[in-house]
mmCIF file of C-alpha atoms in Angstrom:
data_model
loop_
_atom_site.group_PDB
_atom_site.id
_atom_site.type_symbol
_atom_site.label_atom_id
_atom_site.label_comp_id
_atom_site.label_asym_id
_atom_site.label_seq_id
_atom_site.Cartn_x
_atom_site.Cartn_y
_atom_site.Cartn_z
ATOM 1 C CA UNK A 1 -25.440 6.681 19.638
ATOM 2 C CA UNK A 2 -21.548 6.901 21.277
ATOM 3 C CA UNK A 3 -22.423 6.014 24.791
ATOM 4 C CA UNK A 4 -21.080 3.843 28.058
ATOM 5 C CA UNK A 5 -21.654 0.393 27.544
ATOM 6 C CA UNK A 6 -23.834 -1.289 30.359
ATOM 7 C CA UNK A 7 -21.618 -3.174 33.056
ATOM 8 C CA UNK A 8 -21.600 -5.161 36.259
ATOM 9 C CA UNK A 9 -20.886 -4.077 39.416
ATOM 10 C CA UNK A 10 -17.922 -6.526 39.773
ATOM 11 C CA UNK A 11 -16.190 -5.293 36.275
ATOM 12 C CA UNK A 12 -13.479 -2.844 35.656
ATOM 13 C CA UNK A 13 -15.201 0.278 34.322
ATOM 14 C CA UNK A 14 -11.773 1.629 32.193
ATOM 15 C CA UNK A 15 -12.814 -1.375 30.404
ATOM 16 C CA UNK A 16 -16.044 -0.498 28.799
ATOM 17 C CA UNK A 17 -15.818 3.033 29.115
ATOM 18 C CA UNK A 18 -15.888 3.454 25.191
ATOM 19 C CA UNK A 19 -18.042 1.333 22.955
ATOM 20 C CA UNK A 20 -21.069 -0.339 21.067
ATOM 21 C CA UNK A 21 -22.872 -3.659 21.727
ATOM 22 C CA UNK A 22 -23.524 -5.733 18.382
ATOM 23 C CA UNK A 23 -26.935 -7.816 18.167
ATOM 24 C CA UNK A 24 -28.050 -9.576 15.276
ATOM 25 C CA UNK A 25 -31.448 -9.882 16.817
ATOM 26 C CA UNK A 26 -31.893 -5.821 17.269
ATOM 27 C CA UNK A 27 -30.753 -5.479 21.054
ATOM 28 C CA UNK A 28 -27.550 -3.903 20.539
ATOM 29 C CA UNK A 29 -26.552 -0.480 19.040
ATOM 30 C CA UNK A 30 -26.021 -2.433 15.965
ATOM 31 C CA UNK A 31 -26.690 -5.559 14.327
ATOM 32 C CA UNK A 32 -23.330 -5.650 12.449
ATOM 33 C CA UNK A 33 -19.510 -5.605 13.595
ATOM 34 C CA UNK A 34 -18.843 -3.514 10.764
ATOM 35 C CA UNK A 35 -21.483 -0.744 11.582
ATOM 36 C CA UNK A 36 -19.934 -0.407 14.996
ATOM 37 C CA UNK A 37 -16.880 -0.172 13.840
ATOM 38 C CA UNK A 38 -17.857 2.645 11.402
ATOM 39 C CA UNK A 39 -19.619 4.206 14.166
ATOM 40 C CA UNK A 40 -15.977 4.626 16.174
ATOM 41 C CA UNK A 41 -15.105 8.641 15.697
ATOM 42 C CA UNK A 42 -12.256 9.237 13.387
ATOM 43 C CA UNK A 43 -10.574 11.175 15.859
ATOM 44 C CA UNK A 44 -10.959 8.689 18.971
ATOM 45 C CA UNK A 45 -7.562 8.499 21.123
ATOM 46 C CA UNK A 46 -9.411 5.973 23.663
ATOM 47 C CA UNK A 47 -9.505 2.381 23.364
ATOM 48 C CA UNK A 48 -13.111 1.446 22.316
ATOM 49 C CA UNK A 49 -14.757 -1.782 22.798
ATOM 50 C CA UNK A 50 -17.103 -3.693 20.842
ATOM 51 C CA UNK A 51 -18.884 -6.052 22.420
ATOM 52 C CA UNK A 52 -20.598 -9.014 20.012
ATOM 53 C CA UNK A 53 -23.559 -11.072 20.981
ATOM 54 C CA UNK A 54 -23.550 -14.503 20.170
ATOM 55 C CA UNK A 55 -24.136 -15.599 16.096
ATOM 56 C CA UNK A 56 -22.742 -16.227 13.101
ATOM 57 C CA UNK A 57 -21.675 -13.029 11.651
ATOM 58 C CA UNK A 58 -21.743 -12.748 7.717
ATOM 59 C CA UNK A 59 -19.297 -9.967 7.186
ATOM 60 C CA UNK A 60 -16.229 -8.771 5.558
ATOM 61 C CA UNK A 61 -14.608 -6.620 8.442
ATOM 62 C CA UNK A 62 -12.335 -3.463 7.085
ATOM 63 C CA UNK A 63 -10.956 -2.051 10.174
ATOM 64 C CA UNK A 64 -8.403 1.088 10.084
ATOM 65 C CA UNK A 65 -9.074 2.822 13.323
ATOM 66 C CA UNK A 66 -6.352 2.426 15.968
ATOM 67 C CA UNK A 67 -7.272 0.779 19.783
ATOM 68 C CA UNK A 68 -10.266 -1.075 18.649
ATOM 69 C CA UNK A 69 -11.430 -4.113 21.180
ATOM 70 C CA UNK A 70 -13.391 -7.017 19.924
ATOM 71 C CA UNK A 71 -14.993 -8.904 22.323
ATOM 72 C CA UNK A 72 -17.274 -11.835 21.510
ATOM 73 C CA UNK A 73 -19.313 -14.663 23.960
ATOM 74 C CA UNK A 74 -16.535 -17.390 23.268
ATOM 75 C CA UNK A 75 -15.129 -18.765 19.974
ATOM 76 C CA UNK A 76 -17.975 -21.264 19.570
ATOM 77 C CA UNK A 77 -20.573 -18.262 19.972
ATOM 78 C CA UNK A 78 -19.697 -15.281 18.346
ATOM 79 C CA UNK A 79 -18.488 -16.503 14.870
ATOM 80 C CA UNK A 80 -17.272 -14.143 11.941
ATOM 81 C CA UNK A 81 -17.483 -15.667 8.702
ATOM 82 C CA UNK A 82 -17.006 -14.508 4.691
ATOM 83 C CA UNK A 83 -16.010 -16.395 1.712
ATOM 84 C CA UNK A 84 -14.043 -14.520 -0.904
ATOM 85 C CA UNK A 85 -10.672 -16.108 -2.366
ATOM 86 C CA UNK A 86 -7.953 -15.661 -4.470
ATOM 87 C CA UNK A 87 -9.745 -17.018 -7.745
ATOM 88 C CA UNK A 88 -12.936 -14.895 -7.408
ATOM 89 C CA UNK A 89 -13.362 -12.095 -10.151
ATOM 90 C CA UNK A 90 -14.315 -8.093 -9.249
ATOM 91 C CA UNK A 91 -16.602 -7.052 -11.865
ATOM 92 C CA UNK A 92 -14.087 -5.695 -14.258
ATOM 93 C CA UNK A 93 -12.659 -9.249 -14.399
ATOM 94 C CA UNK A 94 -10.027 -8.802 -12.473
ATOM 95 C CA UNK A 95 -8.836 -11.352 -9.548
ATOM 96 C CA UNK A 96 -8.957 -10.690 -6.269
ATOM 97 C CA UNK A 97 -5.458 -12.549 -5.779
ATOM 98 C CA UNK A 98 -4.973 -13.392 -1.897
ATOM 99 C CA UNK A 99 -5.158 -10.135 -0.738
ATOM 100 C CA UNK A 100 -8.297 -9.044 -1.304
ATOM 101 C CA UNK A 101 -9.518 -12.428 -0.144
ATOM 102 C CA UNK A 102 -9.703 -11.810 3.820
ATOM 103 C CA UNK A 103 -12.549 -12.194 6.142
ATOM 104 C CA UNK A 104 -11.007 -9.606 8.192
ATOM 105 C CA UNK A 105 -8.253 -6.918 7.524
ATOM 106 C CA UNK A 106 -6.884 -5.401 10.546
ATOM 107 C CA UNK A 107 -5.132 -2.464 9.568
ATOM 108 C CA UNK A 108 -4.742 -0.360 12.557
ATOM 109 C CA UNK A 109 -2.301 -0.177 15.723
ATOM 110 C CA UNK A 110 -3.201 -1.826 19.064
ATOM 111 C CA UNK A 111 -5.962 -4.079 17.985
ATOM 112 C CA UNK A 112 -7.215 -6.626 20.168
ATOM 113 C CA UNK A 113 -9.794 -9.323 19.795
ATOM 114 C CA UNK A 114 -11.122 -12.025 22.316
ATOM 115 C CA UNK A 115 -13.379 -14.604 21.985
ATOM 116 C CA UNK A 116 -14.591 -14.778 18.475
ATOM 117 C CA UNK A 117 -14.195 -17.107 15.456
ATOM 118 C CA UNK A 118 -12.689 -15.553 12.089
ATOM 119 C CA UNK A 119 -13.791 -17.883 9.322
ATOM 120 C CA UNK A 120 -12.988 -17.910 5.452
ATOM 121 C CA UNK A 121 -15.337 -20.724 4.268
ATOM 122 C CA UNK A 122 -14.547 -20.317 0.143
ATOM 123 C CA UNK A 123 -12.937 -23.885 0.760
ATOM 124 C CA UNK A 124 -9.748 -25.793 -0.313
ATOM 125 C CA UNK A 125 -6.913 -24.278 -2.335
ATOM 126 C CA UNK A 126 -7.360 -26.467 -5.143
ATOM 127 C CA UNK A 127 -10.717 -25.217 -6.382
ATOM 128 C CA UNK A 128 -10.725 -21.501 -4.894
ATOM 129 C CA UNK A 129 -7.087 -20.540 -4.531
ATOM 130 C CA UNK A 130 -5.787 -18.332 -1.490
ATOM 131 C CA UNK A 131 -8.154 -17.950 1.104
ATOM 132 C CA UNK A 132 -7.588 -15.460 4.130
ATOM 133 C CA UNK A 133 -9.535 -15.588 7.609
ATOM 134 C CA UNK A 134 -7.326 -12.765 8.711
ATOM 135 C CA UNK A 135 -5.174 -10.047 7.121
ATOM 136 C CA UNK A 136 -3.172 -8.652 10.442
ATOM 137 C CA UNK A 137 -1.352 -5.257 9.417
ATOM 138 C CA UNK A 138 -1.212 -3.546 12.731
ATOM 139 C CA UNK A 139 1.933 -3.259 15.239
ATOM 140 C CA UNK A 140 0.613 -4.425 18.462
ATOM 141 C CA UNK A 141 -2.258 -6.421 17.852
ATOM 142 C CA UNK A 142 -3.242 -9.481 19.809
ATOM 143 C CA UNK A 143 -5.812 -12.020 19.937
ATOM 144 C CA UNK A 144 -6.881 -14.502 23.085
ATOM 145 C CA UNK A 145 -9.305 -17.087 22.821
ATOM 146 C CA UNK A 146 -10.218 -16.834 19.251
ATOM 147 C CA UNK A 147 -10.430 -19.451 16.535
ATOM 148 C CA UNK A 148 -8.892 -18.540 12.753
ATOM 149 C CA UNK A 149 -9.739 -21.462 10.191
ATOM 150 C CA UNK A 150 -9.283 -21.913 6.605
ATOM 151 C CA UNK A 151 -7.685 -23.699 4.156
ATOM 152 C CA UNK A 152 -4.722 -22.257 2.448
ATOM 153 C CA UNK A 153 -3.124 -18.861 3.797
ATOM 154 C CA UNK A 154 -5.546 -18.617 6.991
ATOM 155 C CA UNK A 155 -3.444 -15.987 8.893
ATOM 156 C CA UNK A 156 -1.516 -13.054 6.856
ATOM 157 C CA UNK A 157 0.920 -11.238 9.128
ATOM 158 C CA UNK A 158 1.816 -8.451 7.367
ATOM 159 C CA UNK A 159 3.551 -6.344 6.565
ATOM 160 C CA UNK A 160 3.946 -7.809 2.780
ATOM 161 C CA UNK A 161 7.602 -8.510 1.402
ATOM 162 C CA UNK A 162 9.051 -5.657 -0.595
ATOM 163 C CA UNK A 163 8.468 -7.297 -3.934
ATOM 164 C CA UNK A 164 6.171 -9.818 -5.012
ATOM 165 C CA UNK A 165 7.996 -13.325 -7.143
ATOM 166 C CA UNK A 166 5.143 -13.939 -9.365
ATOM 167 C CA UNK A 167 3.653 -10.414 -10.792
ATOM 168 C CA UNK A 168 4.551 -7.106 -10.725
ATOM 169 C CA UNK A 169 1.895 -6.652 -8.038
ATOM 170 C CA UNK A 170 0.722 -7.908 -4.738
ATOM 171 C CA UNK A 171 -2.926 -6.288 -4.581
ATOM 172 C CA UNK A 172 -5.114 -5.900 -1.700
ATOM 173 C CA UNK A 173 -5.274 -3.008 0.912
ATOM 174 C CA UNK A 174 -1.847 -2.609 1.801
ATOM 175 C CA UNK A 175 -0.219 -3.014 -1.791
ATOM 176 C CA UNK A 176 2.458 -0.333 -2.150
ATOM 177 C CA UNK A 177 2.003 0.656 1.459
ATOM 178 C CA UNK A 178 5.470 1.697 3.362
ATOM 179 C CA UNK A 179 6.715 -1.398 5.365
ATOM 180 C CA UNK A 180 6.519 -1.426 8.873
ATOM 181 C CA UNK A 181 7.974 -3.557 11.655
ATOM 182 C CA UNK A 182 5.072 -5.434 13.173
ATOM 183 C CA UNK A 183 4.255 -7.195 16.508
ATOM 184 C CA UNK A 184 1.462 -9.946 16.933
ATOM 185 C CA UNK A 185 0.547 -12.060 19.763
ATOM 186 C CA UNK A 186 -1.891 -14.900 19.645
ATOM 187 C CA UNK A 187 -2.553 -16.740 22.750
ATOM 188 C CA UNK A 188 -4.950 -19.970 23.470
ATOM 189 C CA UNK A 189 -6.142 -19.770 19.944
ATOM 190 C CA UNK A 190 -7.129 -22.428 17.306
ATOM 191 C CA UNK A 191 -5.654 -22.215 14.203
ATOM 192 C CA UNK A 192 -6.660 -24.156 11.031
ATOM 193 C CA UNK A 193 -5.485 -24.401 7.563
ATOM 194 C CA UNK A 194 -3.364 -26.913 5.356
ATOM 195 C CA UNK A 195 -0.935 -24.656 3.145
ATOM 196 C CA UNK A 196 0.941 -22.057 4.477
ATOM 197 C CA UNK A 197 -1.761 -21.116 6.778
ATOM 198 C CA UNK A 198 0.443 -19.123 8.958
ATOM 199 C CA UNK A 199 2.564 -16.799 6.564
ATOM 200 C CA UNK A 200 4.126 -13.121 6.498
ATOM 201 C CA UNK A 201 6.638 -11.043 7.903
ATOM 202 C CA UNK A 202 5.616 -9.688 11.191
ATOM 203 C CA UNK A 203 7.148 -10.766 14.769
ATOM 204 C CA UNK A 204 4.374 -12.950 16.446
ATOM 205 C CA UNK A 205 4.344 -15.144 19.362
ATOM 206 C CA UNK A 206 2.030 -18.068 19.438
ATOM 207 C CA UNK A 207 1.365 -18.874 23.104
ATOM 208 C CA UNK A 208 -0.332 -21.877 24.235
ATOM 209 C CA UNK A 209 -2.442 -22.657 21.124
ATOM 210 C CA UNK A 210 -3.280 -25.165 19.079
ATOM 211 C CA UNK A 211 -1.998 -25.455 15.304
ATOM 212 C CA UNK A 212 -4.623 -27.695 13.678
ATOM 213 C CA UNK A 213 -2.841 -29.310 9.812
ATOM 214 C CA UNK A 214 -6.191 -29.898 7.758
ATOM 215 C CA UNK A 215 -5.956 -32.971 5.695
ATOM 216 C CA UNK A 216 -6.476 -32.296 2.303
ATOM 217 C CA UNK A 217 -4.862 -35.578 0.480
ATOM 218 C CA UNK A 218 -7.279 -38.297 -1.222
ATOM 219 C CA UNK A 219 -6.595 -41.666 0.000
ATOM 220 C CA UNK A 220 -4.514 -42.492 -3.410
ATOM 221 C CA UNK A 221 -2.091 -39.497 -2.749
ATOM 222 C CA UNK A 222 -1.722 -40.647 0.816
ATOM 223 C CA UNK A 223 -0.821 -43.882 -0.122
ATOM 224 C CA UNK A 224 1.760 -42.446 -2.628
ATOM 225 C CA UNK A 225 3.380 -40.042 0.087
ATOM 226 C CA UNK A 226 2.347 -36.693 -1.268
ATOM 227 C CA UNK A 227 2.926 -33.600 1.211
ATOM 228 C CA UNK A 228 -0.092 -32.736 2.581
ATOM 229 C CA UNK A 229 0.993 -28.901 3.527
ATOM 230 C CA UNK A 230 3.147 -26.535 5.685
ATOM 231 C CA UNK A 231 2.274 -25.137 8.514
ATOM 232 C CA UNK A 232 4.294 -21.474 8.079
ATOM 233 C CA UNK A 233 5.580 -19.452 5.152
ATOM 234 C CA UNK A 234 7.511 -16.783 6.954
ATOM 235 C CA UNK A 235 9.082 -13.854 5.116
ATOM 236 C CA UNK A 236 10.673 -12.504 7.717
ATOM 237 C CA UNK A 237 12.961 -9.175 7.304
ATOM 238 C CA UNK A 238 16.594 -9.484 7.066
ATOM 239 C CA UNK A 239 17.030 -7.190 9.859
ATOM 240 C CA UNK A 240 14.296 -8.608 12.060
ATOM 241 C CA UNK A 241 15.880 -10.647 14.950
ATOM 242 C CA UNK A 242 12.575 -12.971 15.324
ATOM 243 C CA UNK A 243 9.807 -14.033 13.316
ATOM 244 C CA UNK A 244 7.427 -16.442 14.230
ATOM 245 C CA UNK A 245 7.888 -18.189 17.946
ATOM 246 C CA UNK A 246 5.560 -20.637 18.847
ATOM 247 C CA UNK A 247 5.377 -21.347 22.792
ATOM 248 C CA UNK A 248 3.671 -24.438 24.265
ATOM 249 C CA UNK A 249 1.806 -25.392 21.747
ATOM 250 C CA UNK A 250 0.084 -28.497 20.092
ATOM 251 C CA UNK A 251 0.235 -29.178 16.526
ATOM 252 C CA UNK A 252 -2.407 -31.945 15.858
ATOM 253 C CA UNK A 253 -4.039 -32.809 12.685
ATOM 254 C CA UNK A 254 -6.007 -35.324 10.828
ATOM 255 C CA UNK A 255 -3.725 -35.216 8.050
ATOM 256 C CA UNK A 256 -1.483 -39.004 7.191
ATOM 257 C CA UNK A 257 1.738 -39.533 9.070
ATOM 258 C CA UNK A 258 4.995 -37.679 8.136
ATOM 259 C CA UNK A 259 3.078 -35.491 5.314
ATOM 260 C CA UNK A 260 3.410 -31.977 6.895
ATOM 261 C CA UNK A 261 6.408 -29.576 7.115
ATOM 262 C CA UNK A 262 6.763 -27.112 10.360
ATOM 263 C CA UNK A 263 7.755 -24.082 7.157
ATOM 264 C CA UNK A 264 9.183 -23.340 4.208
ATOM 265 C CA UNK A 265 10.639 -19.976 3.414
ATOM 266 C CA UNK A 266 8.180 -17.619 1.080
ATOM 267 C CA UNK A 267 11.134 -15.299 1.719
ATOM 268 C CA UNK A 268 15.354 -16.071 2.279
ATOM 269 C CA UNK A 269 15.350 -15.049 5.555
ATOM 270 C CA UNK A 270 12.479 -16.859 7.545
ATOM 271 C CA UNK A 271 12.998 -17.321 11.062
ATOM 272 C CA UNK A 272 10.606 -19.762 13.046
ATOM 273 C CA UNK A 273 11.057 -21.546 16.130
ATOM 274 C CA UNK A 274 9.228 -23.766 18.112
ATOM 275 C CA UNK A 275 9.682 -24.213 21.907
ATOM 276 C CA UNK A 276 8.458 -26.634 24.122
ATOM 277 C CA UNK A 277 5.834 -27.672 21.562
ATOM 278 C CA UNK A 278 4.121 -31.132 21.095
ATOM 279 C CA UNK A 279 3.987 -32.434 17.571
ATOM 280 C CA UNK A 280 1.622 -35.118 16.524
ATOM 281 C CA UNK A 281 2.834 -38.008 13.848
ATOM 282 C CA UNK A 282 1.808 -35.940 10.980
ATOM 283 C CA UNK A 283 5.097 -33.516 11.280
ATOM 284 C CA UNK A 284 7.843 -34.901 8.992
ATOM 285 C CA UNK A 285 11.156 -36.114 10.647
ATOM 286 C CA UNK A 286 13.058 -33.675 8.414
ATOM 287 C CA UNK A 287 10.599 -30.622 10.040
ATOM 288 C CA UNK A 288 11.692 -27.997 7.054
ATOM 289 C CA UNK A 289 11.444 -27.494 3.688
ATOM 290 C CA UNK A 290 13.523 -25.004 1.184
ATOM 291 C CA UNK A 291 10.540 -24.594 -1.068
ATOM 292 C CA UNK A 292 13.449 -25.446 -3.779
ATOM 293 C CA UNK A 293 15.810 -22.489 -2.759
ATOM 294 C CA UNK A 294 19.010 -24.093 -1.868
ATOM 295 C CA UNK A 295 20.404 -20.552 -0.968
ATOM 296 C CA UNK A 296 17.969 -20.041 1.483
ATOM 297 C CA UNK A 297 19.166 -22.707 3.429
ATOM 298 C CA UNK A 298 22.461 -20.483 4.267
ATOM 299 C CA UNK A 299 19.924 -17.817 5.384
ATOM 300 C CA UNK A 300 16.736 -19.037 7.514
ATOM 301 C CA UNK A 301 16.837 -19.702 11.093
ATOM 302 C CA UNK A 302 14.721 -22.798 11.617
ATOM 303 C CA UNK A 303 14.693 -23.803 15.101
ATOM 304 C CA UNK A 304 13.351 -25.778 18.083
ATOM 305 C CA UNK A 305 13.893 -26.444 21.998
ATOM 306 C CA UNK A 306 12.283 -29.253 24.021
ATOM 307 C CA UNK A 307 9.842 -30.670 21.231
ATOM 308 C CA UNK A 308 7.617 -33.466 22.341
ATOM 309 C CA UNK A 309 5.423 -36.084 20.737
ATOM 310 C CA UNK A 310 5.708 -38.205 18.025
ATOM 311 C CA UNK A 311 6.610 -35.396 15.437
ATOM 312 C CA UNK A 312 9.480 -33.805 17.466
ATOM 313 C CA UNK A 313 13.012 -33.196 16.246
ATOM 314 C CA UNK A 314 15.987 -34.299 16.771
ATOM 315 C CA UNK A 315 19.402 -33.517 15.223
ATOM 316 C CA UNK A 316 19.940 -36.369 13.708
ATOM 317 C CA UNK A 317 15.962 -36.705 12.075
ATOM 318 C CA UNK A 318 15.795 -33.068 11.346
ATOM 319 C CA UNK A 319 17.296 -31.088 7.856
ATOM 320 C CA UNK A 320 21.009 -30.365 8.925
ATOM 321 C CA UNK A 321 20.407 -26.279 8.275
ATOM 322 C CA UNK A 322 18.043 -26.099 11.076
ATOM 323 C CA UNK A 323 18.769 -25.950 14.444
ATOM 324 C CA UNK A 324 17.950 -27.734 17.960
ATOM 325 C CA UNK A 325 18.442 -24.917 20.776
ATOM 326 C CA UNK A 326 20.346 -25.267 24.022
ATOM 327 C CA UNK A 327 18.679 -24.107 27.383
ATOM 328 C CA UNK A 328 20.716 -21.085 26.953
ATOM 329 C CA UNK A 329 20.040 -19.985 23.875
ATOM 330 C CA UNK A 330 16.077 -20.904 24.240
ATOM 331 C CA UNK A 331 16.256 -18.224 27.138
ATOM 332 C CA UNK A 332 16.681 -15.552 24.484
ATOM 333 C CA UNK A 333 12.970 -16.452 22.908
ATOM 334 C CA UNK A 334 11.112 -15.039 26.138
ATOM 335 C CA UNK A 335 7.978 -13.282 25.278
ATOM 336 C CA UNK A 336 9.348 -9.892 26.821
ATOM 337 C CA UNK A 337 12.548 -10.176 24.709
ATOM 338 C CA UNK A 338 10.373 -10.978 21.656
ATOM 339 C CA UNK A 339 7.698 -8.241 22.035
ATOM 340 C CA UNK A 340 8.677 -5.397 23.856
ATOM 341 C CA UNK A 341 10.586 -3.378 21.673
ATOM 342 C CA UNK A 342 11.540 0.181 22.326
ATOM 343 C CA UNK A 343 7.954 1.094 24.003
ATOM 344 C CA UNK A 344 7.489 -1.762 26.137
ATOM 345 C CA UNK A 345 4.461 -3.485 24.823
ATOM 346 C CA UNK A 346 2.515 -6.368 27.116
ATOM 347 C CA UNK A 347 0.043 -7.750 25.459
ATOM 348 C CA UNK A 348 -3.287 -7.495 27.307
ATOM 349 C CA UNK A 349 -1.837 -5.880 30.309
ATOM 350 C CA UNK A 350 -4.196 -3.814 32.738
ATOM 351 C CA UNK A 351 -7.165 -5.436 30.841
ATOM 352 C CA UNK A 352 -9.985 -7.326 32.381
ATOM 353 C CA UNK A 353 -10.051 -11.035 31.812
ATOM 354 C CA UNK A 354 -11.809 -12.618 29.314
ATOM 355 C CA UNK A 355 -13.914 -14.781 31.427
ATOM 356 C CA UNK A 356 -15.033 -12.201 33.329
ATOM 357 C CA UNK A 357 -15.888 -9.707 30.314
ATOM 358 C CA UNK A 358 -17.309 -13.227 28.379
ATOM 359 C CA UNK A 359 -19.371 -13.780 31.198
ATOM 360 C CA UNK A 360 -20.797 -10.405 31.710
ATOM 361 C CA UNK A 361 -21.587 -9.798 27.709
ATOM 362 C CA UNK A 362 -23.616 -13.445 27.720
ATOM 363 C CA UNK A 363 -26.083 -11.261 30.698
ATOM 364 C CA UNK A 364 -26.848 -8.778 28.582
#
């Protein structure tokens, strides 16, 4: 079934040179996304586009082939969801732990996705533990117009840290693998969670995204001033110049005022920066938490530039070990500087606009 995709006369033929159509109703090449992924030739050296018609696909995806491009009809129409979680047990009684809980594992380079929702529907962390919507462990991974929805640990940006802190192994598909420096890009996406819901070691840019901190507190807990959550938990390698960079993002929430931290360090060299972001009233004025690691205060890089909104930072309001950048310092956080690397990577370079691609998909 390795055949060219249909396309309209206005479309760039290179985008759909190779690929498949997925449709739940049987009108495509495959009824499931994983079946289409499995059909991609193992020795393929060109981008493969899998177009996915509207529908809710209850699947646990495992992607180990490079240059895969998933295109949905829109994040509100093409939904990928599963409900594994850390406290779930395998038949032998062993726990899944965090890194088996993903809805989608992306373990190859040059992956792109547009117009999709990735959801972990397992439920709140207090009931099920961590539950990943995506585990992204490839270099040059890019997402545009996607939604990522979960509770605790929604997005994991690989690689894993060098060693776990609370047991002898991490578990999951990359436990024990060689660590690489990975770059990721998220544009015009919606990301929802409550505790550490963007975490990991990659250098990742989030541009024009909405970051929604979900309320997990009871009325009593909220009245007592309990912490609702932490947006980031970076484990940036010590020798990486950049960790997480949020540019022109909106930080929104239904959590109580002054109940959400911008981040805490999963490892001591965490690097997170917010540039030109709007921050709601839920963001705590001190901004950052040290995760009870006072030594990390001297090694993390937590920074902001030109924040706006009721949760915006100031020199006087934020913790003293965070930084408000100057205009000159902020200029060092331009996307090409962060992501280009030695190969000159430009996310979505030469690709058809999502608006055209999704419009054509809806017409099939």
